[in-house]
GROMACS .gro file of C-alpha atoms in nm:
model
  251
    1MET     CA    1   9.207   7.367  11.245
    2LYS     CA    2   9.241   7.743  11.279
    3TYR     CA    3   8.985   8.005  11.179
    4VAL     CA    4   8.967   8.379  11.215
    5ILE     CA    5   8.648   8.582  11.194
    6ILE     CA    6   8.732   8.939  11.094
    7VAL     CA    7   8.441   9.164  11.186
    8ALA     CA    8   8.422   9.481  10.975
    9GLY     CA    9   8.080   9.635  11.014
   10GLY     CA   10   8.170   9.993  11.098
   11LYS     CA   11   8.007  10.289  10.924
   12GLY     CA   12   8.279  10.542  11.004
   13LEU     CA   13   8.052  10.789  11.185
   14ARG     CA   14   8.317  10.884  11.441
   15MET     CA   15   8.573  10.906  11.163
   16GLY     CA   16   8.363  11.166  10.979
   17ALA     CA   17   8.456  11.005  10.648
   18ASP     CA   18   8.243  10.945  10.340
   19ILE     CA   19   8.335  10.576  10.333
   20PRO     CA   20   8.344  10.318  10.617
   21LYS     CA   21   8.663  10.328  10.822
   22GLN     CA   22   8.770   9.975  10.725
   23PHE     CA   23   8.800  10.090  10.362
   24LEU     CA   24   9.008  10.401  10.426
   25PRO     CA   25   9.354  10.384  10.267
   26VAL     CA   26   9.659  10.359  10.492
   27GLY     CA   27  10.003  10.293  10.353
   28GLY     CA   28   9.876  10.249  10.000
   29LYS     CA   29   9.582  10.014  10.057
   30PRO     CA   30   9.260   9.991  10.261
   31VAL     CA   31   9.287   9.918  10.632
   32LEU     CA   32   9.093   9.594  10.600
   33MET     CA   33   9.342   9.451  10.350
   34HIS     CA   34   9.624   9.508  10.597
   35THR     CA   35   9.424   9.327  10.864
   36ILE     CA   36   9.351   9.022  10.650
   37SER     CA   37   9.714   9.003  10.541
   38ARG     CA   38   9.834   8.991  10.904
   39PHE     CA   39   9.657   8.661  10.961
   40ARG     CA   40   9.772   8.518  10.630
   41THR     CA   41  10.129   8.610  10.729
   42TYR     CA   42  10.083   8.432  11.062
   43ASP     CA   43   9.948   8.116  10.898
   44LYS     CA   44   9.925   8.068  10.523
   45ASP     CA   45   9.658   7.800  10.578
   46MET     CA   46   9.440   8.012  10.806
   47ASN     CA   47   9.067   7.986  10.729
   48ILE     CA   48   8.947   8.346  10.708
   49VAL     CA   49   8.584   8.451  10.747
   50LEU     CA   50   8.518   8.816  10.664
   51VAL     CA   51   8.198   8.966  10.804
   52LEU     CA   52   8.072   9.268  10.610
   53PRO     CA   53   7.730   9.436  10.589
   54LYS     CA   54   7.551   9.336  10.269
   55GLU     CA   55   7.540   9.695  10.148
   56GLN     CA   56   7.919   9.721  10.167
   57GLN     CA   57   8.010   9.399   9.993
   58ALA     CA   58   7.992   9.525   9.635
   59TYR     CA   59   8.216   9.819   9.720
   60TRP     CA   60   8.463   9.584   9.890
   61GLN     CA   61   8.476   9.361   9.583
   62LYS     CA   62   8.542   9.670   9.373
   63LEU     CA   63   8.832   9.765   9.599
   64CYS     CA   64   8.974   9.413   9.578
   65GLY     CA   65   8.982   9.445   9.201
   66GLU     CA   66   9.138   9.790   9.208
   67TYR     CA   67   9.412   9.686   9.451
   68HIS     CA   68   9.460   9.337   9.301
   69PHE     CA   69   9.386   9.186   9.641
   70GLY     CA   70   9.360   8.811   9.599
   71GLU     CA   71   9.360   8.669   9.952
   72GLU     CA   72   9.117   8.381   9.997
   73TYR     CA   73   8.836   8.417  10.249
   74ARG     CA   74   8.472   8.328  10.306
   75LEU     CA   75   8.225   8.616  10.318
   76ALA     CA   76   7.947   8.639  10.578
   77ASP     CA   77   7.677   8.903  10.616
   78GLY     CA   78   7.705   9.155  10.897
   79GLY     CA   79   7.426   9.181  11.150
   80ALA     CA   80   7.252   9.469  11.322
   81SER     CA   81   7.507   9.455  11.606
   82ARG     CA   82   7.858   9.324  11.659
   83PHE     CA   83   7.714   9.031  11.854
   84GLN     CA   84   7.495   8.935  11.560
   85SER     CA   85   7.784   8.981  11.316
   86CYS     CA   86   8.000   8.746  11.521
   87ARG     CA   87   7.717   8.494  11.534
   88ASN     CA   88   7.686   8.511  11.154
   89GLY     CA   89   8.061   8.462  11.120
   90LEU     CA   90   8.053   8.155  11.341
   91SER     CA   91   7.765   8.017  11.132
   92ALA     CA   92   8.004   8.015  10.834
   93ILE     CA   93   8.217   7.759  11.018
   94PRO     CA   94   8.091   7.397  10.993
   95ASP     CA   95   7.898   7.286  11.301
   96ASN     CA   96   8.124   6.983  11.345
   97ALA     CA   97   8.448   7.182  11.313
   98VAL     CA   98   8.719   7.108  11.567
   99GLY     CA   99   8.991   7.358  11.653
  100LEU     CA  100   9.024   7.724  11.741
  101VAL     CA  101   8.862   8.042  11.615
  102ALA     CA  102   8.991   8.396  11.657
  103ILE     CA  103   8.754   8.693  11.647
  104HIS     CA  104   8.926   9.013  11.541
  105ASP     CA  105   8.829   9.374  11.474
  106GLY     CA  106   8.868   9.459  11.106
  107VAL     CA  107   9.012   9.799  11.196
  108ARG     CA  108   9.304   9.661  11.399
  109PRO     CA  109   9.557   9.622  11.116
  110PHE     CA  110   9.870   9.636  11.335
  111VAL     CA  111   9.830   9.322  11.541
  112SER     CA  112  10.167   9.147  11.546
  113THR     CA  113  10.207   8.786  11.442
  114GLU     CA  114  10.359   8.728  11.786
  115THR     CA  115  10.039   8.845  11.954
  116ILE     CA  116   9.831   8.622  11.727
  117ALA     CA  117  10.058   8.328  11.809
  118ARG     CA  118  10.038   8.391  12.184
  119CYS     CA  119   9.659   8.394  12.169
  120PHE     CA  120   9.633   8.071  11.969
  121ASP     CA  121   9.898   7.895  12.177
  122ARG     CA  122   9.728   7.981  12.506
  123ALA     CA  123   9.379   7.896  12.374
  124GLU     CA  124   9.512   7.556  12.270
  125LYS     CA  125   9.556   7.487  12.643
  126THR     CA  126   9.272   7.686  12.800
  127LYS     CA  127   9.009   7.717  12.521
  128ALA     CA  128   8.983   8.094  12.573
  129ALA     CA  129   9.259   8.355  12.547
  130ILE     CA  130   9.265   8.731  12.497
  131PRO     CA  131   9.547   8.984  12.444
  132VAL     CA  132   9.579   9.261  12.703
  133LEU     CA  133   9.805   9.550  12.797
  134PRO     CA  134   9.881   9.726  13.127
  135VAL     CA  135   9.696  10.052  13.191
  136THR     CA  136   9.936  10.347  13.176
  137ASP     CA  137   9.697  10.630  13.273
  138THR     CA  138   9.567  10.702  13.620
  139LEU     CA  139   9.210  10.575  13.660
  140ARG     CA  140   8.919  10.713  13.860
  141TYR     CA  141   8.599  10.530  13.948
  142THR     CA  142   8.297  10.762  13.917
  143GLY     CA  143   8.015  10.539  14.038
  144ASP     CA  144   7.995  10.633  14.403
  145ALA     CA  145   8.119  10.991  14.451
  146PRO     CA  146   8.076  11.327  14.272
  147GLY     CA  147   8.450  11.364  14.220
  148GLY     CA  148   8.513  10.996  14.176
  149ARG     CA  149   8.792  10.808  14.350
  150ASN     CA  150   9.128  10.676  14.249
  151VAL     CA  151   9.166  10.305  14.175
  152GLN     CA  152   9.484  10.102  14.139
  153ARG     CA  153   9.563  10.081  13.769
  154GLY     CA  154   9.773   9.773  13.833
  155ASP     CA  155   9.447   9.585  13.893
  156TYR     CA  156   9.324   9.658  13.539
  157ARG     CA  157   9.415   9.573  13.182
  158THR     CA  158   9.303   9.710  12.846
  159VAL     CA  159   9.174   9.440  12.614
  160GLN     CA  160   9.249   9.393  12.244
  161THR     CA  161   9.168   9.142  11.975
  162PRO     CA  162   9.210   8.874  11.842
  163GLN     CA  163   9.022   8.685  12.110
  164VAL     CA  164   9.068   8.313  12.051
  165PHE     CA  165   8.839   8.032  12.161
  166ASP     CA  166   8.767   7.667  12.111
  167ILE     CA  167   8.527   7.659  11.816
  168GLN     CA  168   8.255   7.460  11.988
  169LEU     CA  169   8.277   7.679  12.300
  170ALA     CA  170   8.237   7.994  12.089
  171LYS     CA  171   7.943   7.849  11.897
  172ARG     CA  172   7.771   7.754  12.221
  173ALA     CA  173   7.833   8.098  12.369
  174TYR     CA  174   7.686   8.277  12.069
  175ARG     CA  175   7.368   8.071  12.079
  176GLN     CA  176   7.271   8.279  12.381
  177ASP     CA  177   7.042   8.576  12.353
  178GLU     CA  178   7.220   8.907  12.306
  179ASN     CA  179   7.283   9.093  12.630
  180PRO     CA  180   7.396   9.454  12.695
  181ALA     CA  181   7.654   9.310  12.936
  182PHE     CA  182   7.835   9.152  12.641
  183THR     CA  183   8.101   9.413  12.565
  184ASP     CA  184   8.337   9.178  12.381
  185ASP     CA  185   8.365   8.813  12.283
  186ALA     CA  186   8.532   8.718  12.610
  187SER     CA  187   8.232   8.845  12.808
  188VAL     CA  188   8.004   8.627  12.595
  189VAL     CA  189   8.213   8.317  12.667
  190GLU     CA  190   8.254   8.402  13.037
  191SER     CA  191   7.876   8.415  13.075
  192LEU     CA  192   7.878   8.037  13.027
  193GLY     CA  193   8.104   8.005  13.329
  194HIS     CA  194   8.418   7.931  13.129
  195PRO     CA  195   8.729   8.122  13.246
  196VAL     CA  196   8.925   8.343  13.007
  197THR     CA  197   9.304   8.366  13.024
  198MET     CA  198   9.522   8.662  12.929
  199VAL     CA  199   9.836   8.697  12.718
  200GLU     CA  200  10.046   8.999  12.627
  201GLY     CA  201   9.916   9.211  12.340
  202ASN     CA  202  10.117   9.463  12.139
  203ARG     CA  203  10.096   9.837  12.192
  204GLU     CA  204  10.068   9.925  11.823
  205ASN     CA  205   9.758   9.703  11.789
  206ILE     CA  206   9.530  10.007  11.791
  207LYS     CA  207   9.168  10.017  11.683
  208ILE     CA  208   9.123  10.281  11.413
  209THR     CA  209   8.798  10.463  11.490
  210THR     CA  210   8.880  10.837  11.483
  211PRO     CA  211   9.079  11.076  11.261
  212PHE     CA  212   9.348  11.083  11.532
  213ASP     CA  213   9.376  10.704  11.517
  214LEU     CA  214   9.421  10.729  11.142
  215GLN     CA  215   9.712  10.970  11.186
  216VAL     CA  216   9.869  10.734  11.441
  217ALA     CA  217   9.833  10.449  11.191
  218LYS     CA  218  10.012  10.649  10.923
  219THR     CA  219  10.291  10.725  11.168
  220LEU     CA  220  10.328  10.359  11.260
  221LEU     CA  221  10.361  10.267  10.896
  222ALA     CA  222  10.615  10.543  10.841
  223LEU     CA  223  10.820  10.403  11.131
  224ASN     CA  224  10.802  10.055  10.990
  225THR     CA  225  10.784  10.052  10.612
  226SER     CA  226  10.828   9.674  10.599
  227PHE     CA  227  10.508   9.632  10.804
  228SER     CA  228  10.641   9.317  10.966
  229PHE     CA  229  10.632   9.409  11.335
  230ARG     CA  230  10.881   9.140  11.421
  231ARG     CA  231  11.073   9.164  11.747
  232HIS     CA  232  11.352   9.381  11.606
  233ASP     CA  233  11.090   9.622  11.470
  234ASP     CA  234  10.920   9.645  11.811
  235ARG     CA  235  11.234   9.800  11.958
  236CYS     CA  236  11.208  10.084  11.707
  237LEU     CA  237  10.836  10.132  11.767
  238LYS     CA  238  10.863  10.134  12.145
  239GLN     CA  239  11.092  10.435  12.132
  240CYS     CA  240  10.785  10.635  12.027
  241LEU     CA  241  10.531  10.459  12.248
  242PRO     CA  242  10.459  10.458  12.624
  243ASP     CA  243  10.698  10.248  12.830
  244GLU     CA  244  10.559   9.920  12.961
  245ASN     CA  245  10.699   9.851  13.306
  246ASN     CA  246  10.439   9.594  13.403
  247LYS     CA  247  10.371   9.280  13.209
  248PRO     CA  248  10.012   9.150  13.221
  249ALA     CA  249   9.931   8.853  13.434
  250GLU     CA  250   9.944   8.534  13.233
  251ASP     CA  251   9.631   8.389  13.391
   0.00000   0.00000   0.00000
């Protein structure tokens, strides 16, 4: 069985907006509705758990009525941190459930169905898979010298969501105490000693957190009015995005 926990607890402080970033309209409907629809497009039988702060839930229900948004999902309360929100989302999945669970940022509405499929397919074999992309900027390490020092960008990857895990492995990982070292779901699972494998993400799978990101999102939608992000669409999008010369390591 497949589940996805969509975590949408942002308050939009960096966005400078009056409403949380996940509710901002892009392409005619709120960002969060786009995100939910991506997973329904990938699998019409996907079990969706939406994690929202209690104080935002009434407003979300109002938006669903206004936009006639009828996708099925289970609602879970957001916590004081992302870690706690993910734990609450996992609690909405039966303790005896068998299968895979994806954990995805609610403000990543442009994840492709191919990326979702790669994550689930790899996690079916390894129990833990995350989407990554090559680093295209030069990197400097600043921990041991005033001016920093150059590091080989080929040794690094940027990490996206969804991050997909065996359900029981994820539940066990999130029974741990919260730790500042947990920067994403993969780091929580790795702390148990379980290895995480990597698959290719998609460049347009941005996280919308700033006004600039919002403008990029609008541009992406303008480039692709069908909002399908199938392979033939990717060719069009990549003309306006950085070239990827290096594919990420598969393991």
